[in-house]
Tab-separated table of C-alpha atoms (C1' of nucleotides) in Angstrom:
chain	number	residue	atom	x	y	z
A	880	MET	CA	-49.361	10.547	229.122
A	881	ALA	CA	-45.631	10.207	228.675
A	882	LYS	CA	-43.656	12.989	230.342
A	883	ALA	CA	-42.095	15.254	227.731
A	884	THR	CA	-38.581	14.659	228.998
A	885	ASP	CA	-38.933	10.948	228.293
A	886	LEU	CA	-40.273	11.469	224.802
A	887	ASP	CA	-36.935	10.619	223.263
A	888	ASP	CA	-36.897	7.352	225.213
A	889	VAL	CA	-40.294	6.383	223.841
A	890	MET	CA	-39.345	7.285	220.290
A	891	ARG	CA	-35.925	5.640	220.564
A	892	ASP	CA	-37.717	2.498	221.610
A	893	GLY	CA	-40.061	2.725	218.647
A	894	ILE	CA	-37.158	3.163	216.258
A	895	LEU	CA	-35.097	0.337	217.740
A	896	ARG	CA	-38.032	-2.053	217.735
A	897	GLY	CA	-38.912	-1.162	214.150
A	898	THR	CA	-42.338	0.235	215.046
A	899	MET	CA	-41.249	3.407	213.342
A	900	GLU	CA	-40.170	2.255	209.930
A	901	PRO	CA	-36.588	2.915	208.771
A	902	GLY	CA	-36.455	5.707	206.204
A	903	SER	CA	-39.994	6.912	206.844
A	904	TRP	CA	-40.843	10.547	207.411
A	905	LEU	CA	-41.994	11.539	210.874
A	906	ARG	CA	-44.940	13.875	210.338
A	907	MET	CA	-45.393	16.435	213.058
A	908	GLU	CA	-49.179	16.354	213.264
A	909	GLU	CA	-49.147	12.595	213.568
A	910	LEU	CA	-46.599	12.568	216.386
A	911	LYS	CA	-48.445	15.427	218.082
A	912	ALA	CA	-51.620	13.343	218.077
A	913	ARG	CA	-49.878	10.094	218.962
A	914	PHE	CA	-48.096	11.425	222.024
A	915	ALA	CA	-50.578	14.146	222.953
A	916	VAL	CA	-48.021	16.927	223.265
A	917	GLY	CA	-47.171	20.138	221.424
A	918	PHE	CA	-44.622	20.667	218.695
A	919	SER	CA	-41.754	21.850	220.853
A	920	PRO	CA	-41.130	18.715	222.947
A	921	ILE	CA	-41.354	16.554	219.846
A	922	ARG	CA	-38.821	18.553	217.858
A	923	GLU	CA	-36.552	18.685	220.852
A	924	ALA	CA	-36.621	14.945	221.424
A	925	LEU	CA	-36.034	14.336	217.726
A	926	SER	CA	-33.104	16.738	217.734
A	927	ARG	CA	-31.538	14.712	220.526
A	928	LEU	CA	-32.021	11.542	218.498
A	929	VAL	CA	-30.339	13.217	215.529
A	930	GLY	CA	-27.259	13.597	217.700
A	931	GLU	CA	-27.461	9.910	218.555
A	932	GLY	CA	-27.579	8.940	214.906
A	933	LEU	CA	-31.037	7.345	214.924
A	934	VAL	CA	-32.865	10.165	213.147
A	935	GLU	CA	-31.974	12.364	210.185
A	936	PHE	CA	-33.014	15.951	209.730
A	937	GLU	CA	-33.563	17.900	206.544
A	938	ALA	CA	-34.269	21.612	206.843
A	939	ASN	CA	-37.880	22.496	206.044
A	940	ARG	CA	-38.615	18.906	205.126
A	941	GLY	CA	-38.560	17.465	208.604
A	942	PHE	CA	-37.262	14.446	210.429
A	943	ARG	CA	-37.052	10.878	209.238
A	944	VAL	CA	-36.027	7.586	210.799
A	945	LYS	CA	-32.534	6.747	209.677
A	946	GLY	CA	-32.561	4.146	206.935
A	947	LEU	CA	-30.893	0.764	206.952
A	948	SER	CA	-28.346	-0.467	204.437
A	949	ARG	CA	-25.618	-3.040	204.116
A	950	ALA	CA	-23.024	-0.265	203.955
A	951	ASP	CA	-24.323	1.160	207.212
A	952	LEU	CA	-24.320	-2.224	208.905
A	953	LEU	CA	-20.700	-2.700	207.895
A	954	ASP	CA	-19.842	0.762	209.163
A	955	ILE	CA	-21.363	-0.012	212.533
A	956	ALA	CA	-19.240	-3.162	212.731
A	957	VAL	CA	-16.060	-1.302	211.778
A	958	THR	CA	-16.687	1.395	214.353
A	959	ARG	CA	-17.648	-1.128	217.008
A	960	THR	CA	-14.410	-2.972	216.364
A	961	ALA	CA	-12.410	0.196	216.917
A	962	VAL	CA	-14.307	1.295	220.011
A	963	GLU	CA	-14.844	-2.035	221.712
A	964	GLY	CA	-11.372	-3.312	220.858
A	965	ALA	CA	-9.672	-0.340	222.484
A	966	ALA	CA	-12.074	-0.345	225.420
A	967	LEU	CA	-11.572	-4.050	226.062
A	968	ARG	CA	-7.809	-3.662	225.936
A	969	ARG	CA	-7.962	-0.962	228.602
A	970	SER	CA	-10.551	-2.786	230.660
A	971	ILE	CA	-8.463	-5.936	230.884
A	972	ALA	CA	-5.409	-3.917	231.810
A	973	LEU	CA	-7.176	-1.856	234.478
A	974	GLY	CA	-9.944	-4.141	235.782
A	975	ASP	CA	-9.978	-5.134	239.465
A	976	ASP	CA	-11.914	-7.909	241.279
A	977	ARG	CA	-15.145	-5.968	241.154
A	978	TRP	CA	-14.810	-5.900	237.384
A	979	GLU	CA	-14.069	-9.627	237.273
A	980	ALA	CA	-17.110	-10.243	239.447
A	981	SER	CA	-19.382	-8.229	237.154
A	982	VAL	CA	-18.100	-10.108	234.105
A	983	VAL	CA	-18.630	-13.480	235.755
A	984	GLY	CA	-22.115	-12.393	236.817
A	985	ALA	CA	-23.026	-11.124	233.357
A	986	MET	CA	-21.732	-14.310	231.767
A	987	HIS	CA	-23.848	-16.331	234.152
A	988	ARG	CA	-26.980	-14.440	233.225
A	989	TYR	CA	-26.059	-14.733	229.553
A	990	ARG	CA	-25.816	-18.532	229.839
A	991	ARG	CA	-29.111	-18.776	231.702
A	992	THR	CA	-31.068	-16.624	229.265
A	993	ALA	CA	-29.500	-18.425	226.296
A	994	ALA	CA	-30.666	-21.763	227.664
A	995	VAL	CA	-34.326	-20.706	227.659
A	996	ALA	CA	-34.163	-18.251	224.755
A	997	PHE	CA	-36.485	-20.276	222.519
A	998	ASP	CA	-38.838	-21.493	225.212
A	999	THR	CA	-40.839	-18.418	226.196
A	1000	ASP	CA	-42.258	-15.564	224.186
A	1001	ASN	CA	-39.819	-12.838	225.093
A	1002	GLY	CA	-37.008	-15.266	225.826
A	1003	LEU	CA	-35.084	-14.103	222.789
A	1004	SER	CA	-35.070	-10.442	223.734
A	1005	GLN	CA	-34.051	-11.428	227.264
A	1006	TRP	CA	-31.096	-13.222	225.777
A	1007	GLU	CA	-30.274	-10.251	223.591
A	1008	ALA	CA	-30.386	-7.945	226.590
A	1009	ALA	CA	-28.089	-10.257	228.569
A	1010	HIS	CA	-25.730	-10.406	225.598
A	1011	ASP	CA	-25.473	-6.631	225.410
A	1012	GLU	CA	-24.976	-6.416	229.159
A	1013	LEU	CA	-22.143	-8.923	228.944
A	1014	HIS	CA	-20.362	-6.811	226.353
A	1015	ALA	CA	-20.922	-3.716	228.471
A	1016	ALA	CA	-19.535	-5.527	231.530
A	1017	LEU	CA	-16.431	-6.597	229.627
A	1018	ILE	CA	-15.439	-3.013	228.857
A	1019	GLY	CA	-16.789	-1.706	232.178
A	1020	ALA	CA	-13.339	-1.102	233.636
A	1021	CYS	CA	-11.908	0.821	230.689
A	1022	GLY	CA	-12.258	4.075	232.625
A	1023	SER	CA	-13.406	6.082	229.619
A	1024	PRO	CA	-16.926	7.569	229.759
A	1025	ARG	CA	-16.776	8.302	226.051
A	1026	LEU	CA	-15.790	4.817	224.964
A	1027	MET	CA	-18.560	3.335	227.103
A	1028	MET	CA	-21.100	5.800	225.750
A	1029	LEU	CA	-20.065	5.076	222.178
A	1030	GLN	CA	-20.250	1.335	222.763
A	1031	HIS	CA	-23.759	1.775	224.114
A	1032	ARG	CA	-24.952	3.824	221.162
A	1033	LEU	CA	-23.388	1.503	218.612
A	1034	GLN	CA	-24.978	-1.471	220.313
A	1035	GLU	CA	-28.340	0.265	219.996
A	1036	GLN	CA	-27.819	0.950	216.326
A	1037	HIS	CA	-26.740	-2.620	215.760
A	1038	LEU	CA	-29.913	-3.822	217.473
A	1039	ARG	CA	-32.012	-2.529	214.583
A	1040	TYR	CA	-30.267	-4.944	212.239
A	1041	ARG	CA	-30.255	-7.889	214.618
A	1042	ARG	CA	-34.029	-7.678	214.846
A	1043	LEU	CA	-34.282	-8.141	211.089
A	1044	ILE	CA	-33.059	-11.693	210.934
A	1045	VAL	CA	-34.344	-14.789	212.630
A	1046	VAL	CA	-31.792	-16.258	214.959
A	1047	PRO	CA	-31.431	-19.918	213.988
A	1048	HIS	CA	-31.983	-22.377	216.779
A	1049	VAL	CA	-28.831	-24.226	215.860
A	1050	GLY	CA	-26.508	-21.239	215.903
A	1051	ALA	CA	-27.019	-20.708	219.590
A	1052	GLU	CA	-24.390	-23.190	220.722
A	1053	ALA	CA	-21.652	-21.633	218.613
A	1054	HIS	CA	-22.701	-18.190	219.830
A	1055	ILE	CA	-22.394	-19.239	223.448
A	1056	ALA	CA	-19.030	-20.884	222.845
A	1057	GLU	CA	-17.754	-17.645	221.280
A	1058	HIS	CA	-18.532	-15.724	224.421
A	1059	GLU	CA	-17.253	-18.395	226.797
A	1060	GLN	CA	-13.943	-18.124	224.993
A	1061	LEU	CA	-13.957	-14.319	225.048
A	1062	VAL	CA	-14.672	-14.155	228.765
A	1063	GLU	CA	-12.004	-16.767	229.408
A	1064	TYR	CA	-9.375	-14.686	227.606
A	1065	ALA	CA	-10.506	-11.549	229.429
A	1066	LEU	CA	-10.369	-13.073	232.901
A	1067	ALA	CA	-6.997	-14.655	232.109
A	1068	ARG	CA	-5.906	-11.101	231.230
A	1069	ASP	CA	-4.774	-12.336	227.856
A	1070	LEU	CA	-5.005	-8.952	226.221
A	1071	ASP	CA	-4.041	-9.717	222.646
A	1072	ALA	CA	-6.066	-12.919	222.431
A	1073	ALA	CA	-9.163	-11.210	223.817
A	1074	VAL	CA	-8.939	-8.215	221.491
A	1075	ALA	CA	-8.252	-10.398	218.452
A	1076	HIS	CA	-11.200	-12.538	219.408
A	1077	ILE	CA	-13.642	-9.653	219.816
A	1078	GLU	CA	-12.556	-8.132	216.512
A	1079	ARG	CA	-13.229	-11.399	214.721
A	1080	HIS	CA	-16.483	-11.690	216.634
A	1081	MET	CA	-17.747	-8.383	215.255
A	1082	MET	CA	-17.217	-9.467	211.692
A	1083	ILE	CA	-18.907	-12.829	212.216
A	1084	THR	CA	-22.042	-10.983	213.238
A	1085	VAL	CA	-21.901	-8.899	210.080
A	1086	ASP	CA	-21.510	-11.963	207.901
A	1087	ALA	CA	-24.517	-13.632	209.503
A	1088	LEU	CA	-26.601	-10.537	208.893
A	1089	SER	CA	-25.448	-9.581	205.432
A	1090	ASN	CA	-27.331	-12.481	203.892
A	1091	ALA	CA	-30.606	-11.137	205.232
A	1092	GLU	CA	-33.046	-9.264	203.028
A	1093	PHE	CA	-33.422	-5.525	203.595
B	456	MET	CA	-29.657	37.860	211.491
B	457	ALA	CA	-28.484	34.277	211.751
B	458	LYS	CA	-30.824	31.795	210.130
B	459	ALA	CA	-32.358	29.517	212.733
B	460	THR	CA	-30.970	26.385	211.112
B	461	ASP	CA	-27.446	27.678	211.589
B	462	LEU	CA	-27.980	28.594	215.218
B	463	ASP	CA	-26.130	25.512	216.394
B	464	ASP	CA	-23.172	26.493	214.217
B	465	VAL	CA	-23.024	29.930	215.814
B	466	MET	CA	-23.305	28.533	219.317
B	467	ARG	CA	-20.856	25.733	218.631
B	468	ASP	CA	-18.400	28.370	217.516
B	469	GLY	CA	-18.974	30.353	220.696
B	470	ILE	CA	-18.409	27.300	222.842
B	471	LEU	CA	-15.282	26.195	220.978
B	472	ARG	CA	-13.762	29.672	221.085
B	473	GLY	CA	-14.530	30.021	224.789
B	474	THR	CA	-16.863	32.996	224.306
B	475	MET	CA	-19.465	30.937	226.133
B	476	GLU	CA	-17.747	30.005	229.338
B	477	PRO	CA	-17.326	26.315	230.209
B	478	GLY	CA	-19.714	25.223	232.943
B	479	SER	CA	-21.882	28.330	232.721
B	480	TRP	CA	-25.656	28.205	232.472
B	481	LEU	CA	-27.228	29.267	229.206
B	482	ARG	CA	-30.202	31.430	230.168
B	483	MET	CA	-33.040	31.351	227.691
B	484	GLU	CA	-33.984	35.027	227.822
B	485	GLU	CA	-30.392	36.039	227.254
B	486	LEU	CA	-29.951	33.786	224.228
B	487	LYS	CA	-33.334	34.897	222.908
B	488	ALA	CA	-32.181	38.510	223.031
B	489	ARG	CA	-28.681	37.787	221.779
B	490	PHE	CA	-29.756	35.898	218.667
B	491	ALA	CA	-33.110	37.621	218.144
B	492	VAL	CA	-35.122	34.409	217.817
B	493	GLY	CA	-37.804	32.622	219.809
B	494	PHE	CA	-37.406	29.855	222.317
B	495	SER	CA	-37.963	26.918	220.005
B	496	PRO	CA	-34.988	27.305	217.659
B	497	ILE	CA	-32.683	27.898	220.605
B	498	ARG	CA	-33.766	24.796	222.495
B	499	GLU	CA	-33.553	22.781	219.321
B	500	ALA	CA	-30.040	23.891	218.492
B	501	LEU	CA	-28.948	23.260	222.072
B	502	SER	CA	-30.480	19.784	221.975
B	503	ARG	CA	-28.371	19.028	218.917
B	504	LEU	CA	-25.278	20.226	220.747
B	505	VAL	CA	-26.159	17.952	223.659
B	506	GLY	CA	-25.889	15.041	221.245
B	507	GLU	CA	-22.480	16.305	220.162
B	508	GLY	CA	-21.236	16.428	223.729
B	509	LEU	CA	-20.656	20.178	223.916
B	510	VAL	CA	-23.678	21.049	226.039
B	511	GLU	CA	-25.285	19.381	229.049
B	512	PHE	CA	-28.974	19.374	229.844
B	513	GLU	CA	-30.715	19.144	233.205
B	514	ALA	CA	-34.490	18.851	233.212
B	515	ASN	CA	-36.224	22.025	234.410
B	516	ARG	CA	-32.888	23.650	235.131
B	517	GLY	CA	-31.804	24.218	231.571
B	518	PHE	CA	-28.722	23.911	229.445
B	519	ARG	CA	-25.120	24.590	230.359
B	520	VAL	CA	-21.848	24.635	228.474
B	521	LYS	CA	-19.995	21.427	229.229
B	522	GLY	CA	-17.257	21.987	231.755
B	523	LEU	CA	-13.556	21.305	231.351
B	524	SER	CA	-11.461	19.023	233.532
B	525	ARG	CA	-8.225	17.083	233.409
B	526	ALA	CA	-10.165	13.841	233.528
B	527	ASP	CA	-12.187	14.923	230.515
B	528	LEU	CA	-9.087	15.960	228.589
B	529	LEU	CA	-7.581	12.549	229.224
B	530	ASP	CA	-10.797	10.859	228.135
B	531	ILE	CA	-10.763	12.766	224.871
B	532	ALA	CA	-7.193	11.612	224.252
B	533	VAL	CA	-8.042	7.984	225.036
B	534	THR	CA	-11.037	8.027	222.724
B	535	ARG	CA	-9.119	9.828	220.005
B	536	THR	CA	-6.428	7.176	220.210
B	537	ALA	CA	-9.001	4.435	219.694
B	538	VAL	CA	-10.839	6.175	216.872
B	539	GLU	CA	-7.933	7.718	215.003
B	540	GLY	CA	-5.717	4.666	215.429
B	541	ALA	CA	-8.272	2.355	213.876
B	542	ALA	CA	-9.174	4.858	211.172
B	543	LEU	CA	-5.551	5.428	210.225
B	544	ARG	CA	-4.925	1.705	210.039
B	545	ARG	CA	-7.804	1.311	207.592
B	546	SER	CA	-6.925	4.436	205.658
B	547	ILE	CA	-3.368	3.305	205.016
B	548	ALA	CA	-4.589	-0.113	203.950
B	549	LEU	CA	-7.282	1.215	201.623
B	550	GLY	CA	-5.936	4.570	200.405
B	551	ASP	CA	-5.355	5.150	196.700
B	552	ASP	CA	-3.394	7.899	194.873
B	553	ARG	CA	-6.100	10.456	195.444
B	554	TRP	CA	-5.687	9.851	199.156
B	555	GLU	CA	-1.918	10.138	198.920
B	556	ALA	CA	-2.337	13.374	197.014
B	557	SER	CA	-4.639	14.842	199.646
B	558	VAL	CA	-2.218	13.897	202.414
B	559	VAL	CA	0.722	15.445	200.575
B	560	GLY	CA	-1.339	18.563	199.941
B	561	ALA	CA	-2.479	18.851	203.554
B	562	MET	CA	1.083	18.371	204.766
B	563	HIS	CA	2.243	21.122	202.456
B	564	ARG	CA	-0.322	23.548	203.830
B	565	TYR	CA	0.554	22.487	207.358
B	566	ARG	CA	4.226	23.295	206.774
B	567	ARG	CA	3.409	26.662	205.202
B	568	THR	CA	1.059	27.775	207.964
B	569	ALA	CA	3.491	26.551	210.636
B	570	ALA	CA	6.246	28.684	209.131
B	571	VAL	CA	4.281	31.898	209.577
B	572	ALA	CA	2.231	30.862	212.615
B	573	PHE	CA	3.758	33.476	214.920
B	574	ASP	CA	4.032	36.267	212.373
B	575	THR	CA	0.490	37.431	211.802
B	576	ASP	CA	-2.456	37.893	214.131
B	577	ASN	CA	-4.499	34.862	213.196
B	578	GLY	CA	-1.496	32.851	212.052
B	579	LEU	CA	-1.815	30.489	214.966
B	580	SER	CA	-5.409	29.551	214.286
B	581	GLN	CA	-4.525	29.087	210.617
B	582	TRP	CA	-1.871	26.635	211.682
B	583	GLU	CA	-4.306	24.889	213.999
B	584	ALA	CA	-6.826	24.573	211.197
B	585	ALA	CA	-4.193	23.148	208.858
B	586	HIS	CA	-3.140	20.715	211.567
B	587	ASP	CA	-6.685	19.430	212.009
B	588	GLU	CA	-7.099	19.148	208.249
B	589	LEU	CA	-3.931	17.100	208.017
B	590	HIS	CA	-5.241	14.639	210.572
B	591	ALA	CA	-8.565	14.490	208.749
B	592	ALA	CA	-6.752	13.866	205.450
B	593	LEU	CA	-4.725	11.036	206.960
B	594	ILE	CA	-7.829	9.066	207.899
B	595	GLY	CA	-9.753	10.223	204.829
B	596	ALA	CA	-9.561	6.852	203.082
B	597	CYS	CA	-10.740	4.753	206.011
B	598	GLY	CA	-14.134	4.341	204.356
B	599	SER	CA	-16.089	4.683	207.583
B	600	PRO	CA	-18.457	7.660	207.887
B	601	ARG	CA	-18.794	7.061	211.602
B	602	LEU	CA	-15.066	6.983	212.344
B	603	MET	CA	-14.585	10.194	210.365
B	604	MET	CA	-17.509	11.863	212.131
B	605	LEU	CA	-16.198	10.816	215.531
B	606	GLN	CA	-12.710	12.044	214.706
B	607	HIS	CA	-14.182	15.397	213.721
B	608	ARG	CA	-16.193	15.767	216.902
B	609	LEU	CA	-13.317	14.725	219.132
B	610	GLN	CA	-11.039	17.186	217.375
B	611	GLU	CA	-13.575	19.916	218.141
B	612	GLN	CA	-13.769	18.958	221.767
B	613	HIS	CA	-10.001	18.866	221.981
B	614	LEU	CA	-9.849	22.356	220.500
B	615	ARG	CA	-11.391	23.812	223.660
B	616	TYR	CA	-8.385	22.647	225.649
B	617	ARG	CA	-5.789	23.622	223.087
B	618	ARG	CA	-7.003	27.191	223.245
B	619	LEU	CA	-6.247	27.291	226.975
B	620	ILE	CA	-2.491	27.074	226.723
B	621	VAL	CA	-0.032	29.255	224.939
B	622	VAL	CA	1.845	27.358	222.292
B	623	PRO	CA	5.524	27.930	222.942
B	624	HIS	CA	7.481	29.337	220.061
B	625	VAL	CA	10.189	26.763	220.557
B	626	GLY	CA	7.945	23.696	220.473
B	627	ALA	CA	6.983	24.330	216.902
B	628	GLU	CA	9.975	22.547	215.346
B	629	ALA	CA	9.385	19.350	217.321
B	630	HIS	CA	5.686	19.523	216.451
B	631	ILE	CA	6.429	19.754	212.754
B	632	ALA	CA	8.976	16.923	212.913
B	633	GLU	CA	6.333	14.721	214.589
B	634	HIS	CA	3.987	15.179	211.671
B	635	GLU	CA	6.654	14.842	208.999
B	636	GLN	CA	7.433	11.452	210.506
B	637	LEU	CA	3.791	10.441	210.721
B	638	VAL	CA	3.086	11.338	207.109
B	639	GLU	CA	6.230	9.534	206.015
B	640	TYR	CA	5.099	6.314	207.706
B	641	ALA	CA	1.619	6.681	206.243
B	642	LEU	CA	2.783	7.216	202.668
B	643	ALA	CA	5.267	4.348	203.026
B	644	ARG	CA	2.226	2.278	204.069
B	645	ASP	CA	4.040	1.292	207.222
B	646	LEU	CA	0.879	0.482	209.097
B	647	ASP	CA	2.216	-0.498	212.502
B	648	ALA	CA	4.770	2.299	212.671
B	649	ALA	CA	2.190	4.909	211.710
B	650	VAL	CA	-0.416	3.716	214.195
B	651	ALA	CA	2.147	3.410	217.007
B	652	HIS	CA	3.326	6.905	216.181
B	653	ILE	CA	-0.108	8.480	216.217
B	654	GLU	CA	-0.991	6.796	219.493
B	655	ARG	CA	2.112	8.209	221.113
B	656	HIS	CA	1.360	11.553	219.509
B	657	MET	CA	-2.033	11.760	221.226
B	658	MET	CA	-0.509	11.294	224.631
B	659	ILE	CA	2.199	13.866	224.049
B	660	THR	CA	-0.477	16.458	223.459
B	661	VAL	CA	-2.150	15.531	226.739
B	662	ASP	CA	1.100	15.850	228.648
B	663	ALA	CA	1.748	19.285	227.219
B	664	LEU	CA	-1.703	20.426	228.223
B	665	SER	CA	-1.995	18.815	231.618
B	666	ASN	CA	0.415	21.327	233.127
B	667	ALA	CA	-1.843	24.194	232.183
B	668	GLU	CA	-4.091	25.904	234.712
B	669	PHE	CA	-7.834	25.302	234.497
C	689	DA	C1'	-33.966	26.368	267.634
C	690	DT	C1'	-35.502	23.523	264.339
C	691	DT	C1'	-38.633	21.485	261.350
C	692	DA	C1'	-42.541	21.905	258.475
C	693	DT	C1'	-45.519	24.414	255.305
C	694	DA	C1'	-47.103	28.104	252.341
C	695	DC	C1'	-45.875	31.697	249.393
C	696	DT	C1'	-42.725	34.305	245.865
C	697	DC	C1'	-40.278	34.786	242.204
C	698	DA	C1'	-37.129	33.751	238.475
C	699	DT	C1'	-36.808	30.540	235.023
C	700	DT	C1'	-37.755	26.804	232.168
C	701	DT	C1'	-41.106	24.494	229.329
C	702	DT	C1'	-45.251	23.833	226.754
C	703	DC	C1'	-48.780	25.114	223.629
C	704	DG	C1'	-51.229	26.097	219.274
C	705	DA	C1'	-52.154	30.014	216.319
C	706	DA	C1'	-49.683	32.247	212.686
C	707	DA	C1'	-45.723	32.725	209.489
C	708	DA	C1'	-42.597	30.579	206.360
C	709	DT	C1'	-41.323	27.134	203.187
C	710	DC	C1'	-41.363	23.932	199.425
C	711	DA	C1'	-43.422	20.840	196.091
C	712	DT	C1'	-47.285	20.680	193.024
C	713	DT	C1'	-50.670	22.262	190.109
C	714	DG	C1'	-52.608	25.387	186.824
C	715	DA	C1'	-52.477	29.285	183.933
C	716	DT	C1'	-50.152	32.038	180.438
C	717	DA	C1'	-46.869	33.170	177.038
C	718	DT	C1'	-43.580	31.900	173.495
D	807	DA	C1'	-45.455	21.614	173.052
D	808	DT	C1'	-42.655	23.582	176.357
D	809	DA	C1'	-41.044	26.821	179.356
D	810	DT	C1'	-42.131	30.374	182.914
D	811	DC	C1'	-44.339	32.059	186.513
D	812	DA	C1'	-48.176	32.586	189.873
D	813	DA	C1'	-51.497	30.428	192.909
D	814	DT	C1'	-52.466	26.495	195.881
D	815	DG	C1'	-52.039	23.431	199.566
D	816	DA	C1'	-49.757	20.473	202.728
D	817	DT	C1'	-46.265	20.729	206.093
D	818	DT	C1'	-42.653	22.493	208.701
D	819	DT	C1'	-41.088	26.136	211.686
D	820	DT	C1'	-41.322	30.098	214.586
D	821	DC	C1'	-43.201	32.947	218.085
D	822	DG	C1'	-44.409	34.766	222.665
D	823	DA	C1'	-48.216	34.365	225.933
D	824	DA	C1'	-49.279	31.216	229.517
D	825	DA	C1'	-48.443	27.063	232.401
D	826	DA	C1'	-45.283	24.384	235.127
D	827	DT	C1'	-41.400	23.907	237.850
D	828	DG	C1'	-38.126	24.348	241.599
D	829	DA	C1'	-35.215	27.136	244.522
D	830	DG	C1'	-35.384	30.420	247.865
D	831	DT	C1'	-37.812	33.010	251.546
D	832	DA	C1'	-41.023	34.041	254.894
D	833	DT	C1'	-44.304	32.303	258.249
D	834	DA	C1'	-46.139	29.171	261.512
D	835	DA	C1'	-45.825	25.044	264.642
D	836	DT	C1'	-43.522	21.927	267.727
DNA sequence: ATTATACTCATTTTCGAAAATCATTGATAT
DNA sequence: ATATCAATGATTTTCGAAAATGAGTATAAT
C-alpha cells in the first residue's frame, strides 16, 4: 500500500486531522496491521515525528501522539511570534518583486477561498490551506531555511488546535480584514507596523481558541 | 556496550565533536560493527537526529552527517538571533529571584572557567560549556519549552563551527567583557539594551568564524 | 561511437521470529 | 493484613537473514 518512506506523511496527516487521538498510545501491532508493513519502517517514521514534535517516545513503553493543552497552545503562539516576527522583518527588508508577486497572489487566493469557505464541504480546509500559504509567502524572502522550516512545523502544530473549534461564520470578515492590513503593511515595507501587527495577530488566535473545550 | 536508547546520544556526540566527518556517509555495516547492535536501533537513532537537523537522509542511499557551509553558519546565527532575542526578552520580563540567582551563578562559573581556559588540557571545552550554560540560564525564565529547546539545539549546531577555529588567547578579555555587559543589562531588567546587545553578539561570533577555512 | 539493455555487486531496507522489558497478578512469608 | 518476591502476560525492542534498490559495468544493437 503506502510506500514505507511516506509512512511518516500518512501518520502526520492522521495526527494533524485528529484521526489519531491526542495523548493515545500507538500500539505497534495495530499500526503494523493498519499499514501492512513491518516494525522497522513504523518505528523509523515515528522517530522522525518525534523530532518534529508531533509524537512522544517513552523507552520500553512506546510512542504516543503528543497531547494537547492550553499551556502548549500558548507555547506554540509564543514561539510562532518569535519565529514569524523575525522572519517577516527580514522578508520585508530583503524581498524583491518576485516576493511581492507571490504575496499578492497568495492574498488573492486567500480572499477567494474565504469567500466560499462556508459554501462547499471542504471549503473551510481550502481556506485554511490558503491562509497558511499566505503566511508562508509573507516570510518567503527571509532567506533563512531554518526560520521557514520552523514556521512550517509550528503552523502544523497549530493546525491541531484550530481544528478543535468551529470557526464562526461572523468572524470571517474580521479575519480577512486582519490579513488585508498585514499584507498592506508588508508591501508598503512598513517593517515595524507589520511585525507589530503579526505579533498581535498571533495572540488573537490564541484568545479565540482558549475558550474552546479540550 | 552502549544501551540502544542512548545510541543517538553517542552519535550526536561524535557529530558535534567532529569524529564523524561533516558530509560523510554513514554506512550501516560500519555503524553496526562499531556499536555492536543491529540495524534497527541505528536507523532509529539516526532518524531522531534527522529531526534535530544533525543528519540528512536520502531514500535508498542512506544517512549522512550534515555538511558545513558559510551559508549554514549564517543561518544558524540568524535563527539564534530570533529565538534567543525573543526568549531573553520574555525571560527578563518574567524572571524572579531564582532566575537572577541562576544567572549570577552561571556568570560566576563562566568567569572562573575563562580564567583558566588556556591552562589545562580540557580547559577550553570547560569554558565553552560554561558559556553555553550562561546563555541557557539567561533565557531560563522565558517560560517557553519550545524556545528553550530550540536554543539548545541551535547551540549544539553552532558548536560544530566553533570547534573549527582556534580561539585566540587575546580575544578572551573582549569575550568576557561582552558577557559581563549582557548580564548587567539583564539583571538591571533593561530589556531593549539586553536584546540589542545579544543580537549584536550573535553576529560578532559569525564574523569571527567566517574567516576560518572550511 | 553512441545509445540501449541486461547483469553485478555493494548497500540499504524490510520482515517477523525471538529476546527483553515492564506492569500485573498470585503466591508466600512475616 | 501487608510486604516481598516469583510467575505471567502483553508489548516493546532487537536481530540478522532475505528482499529491494540503484549505481556501475559489461554486452549488444543501431
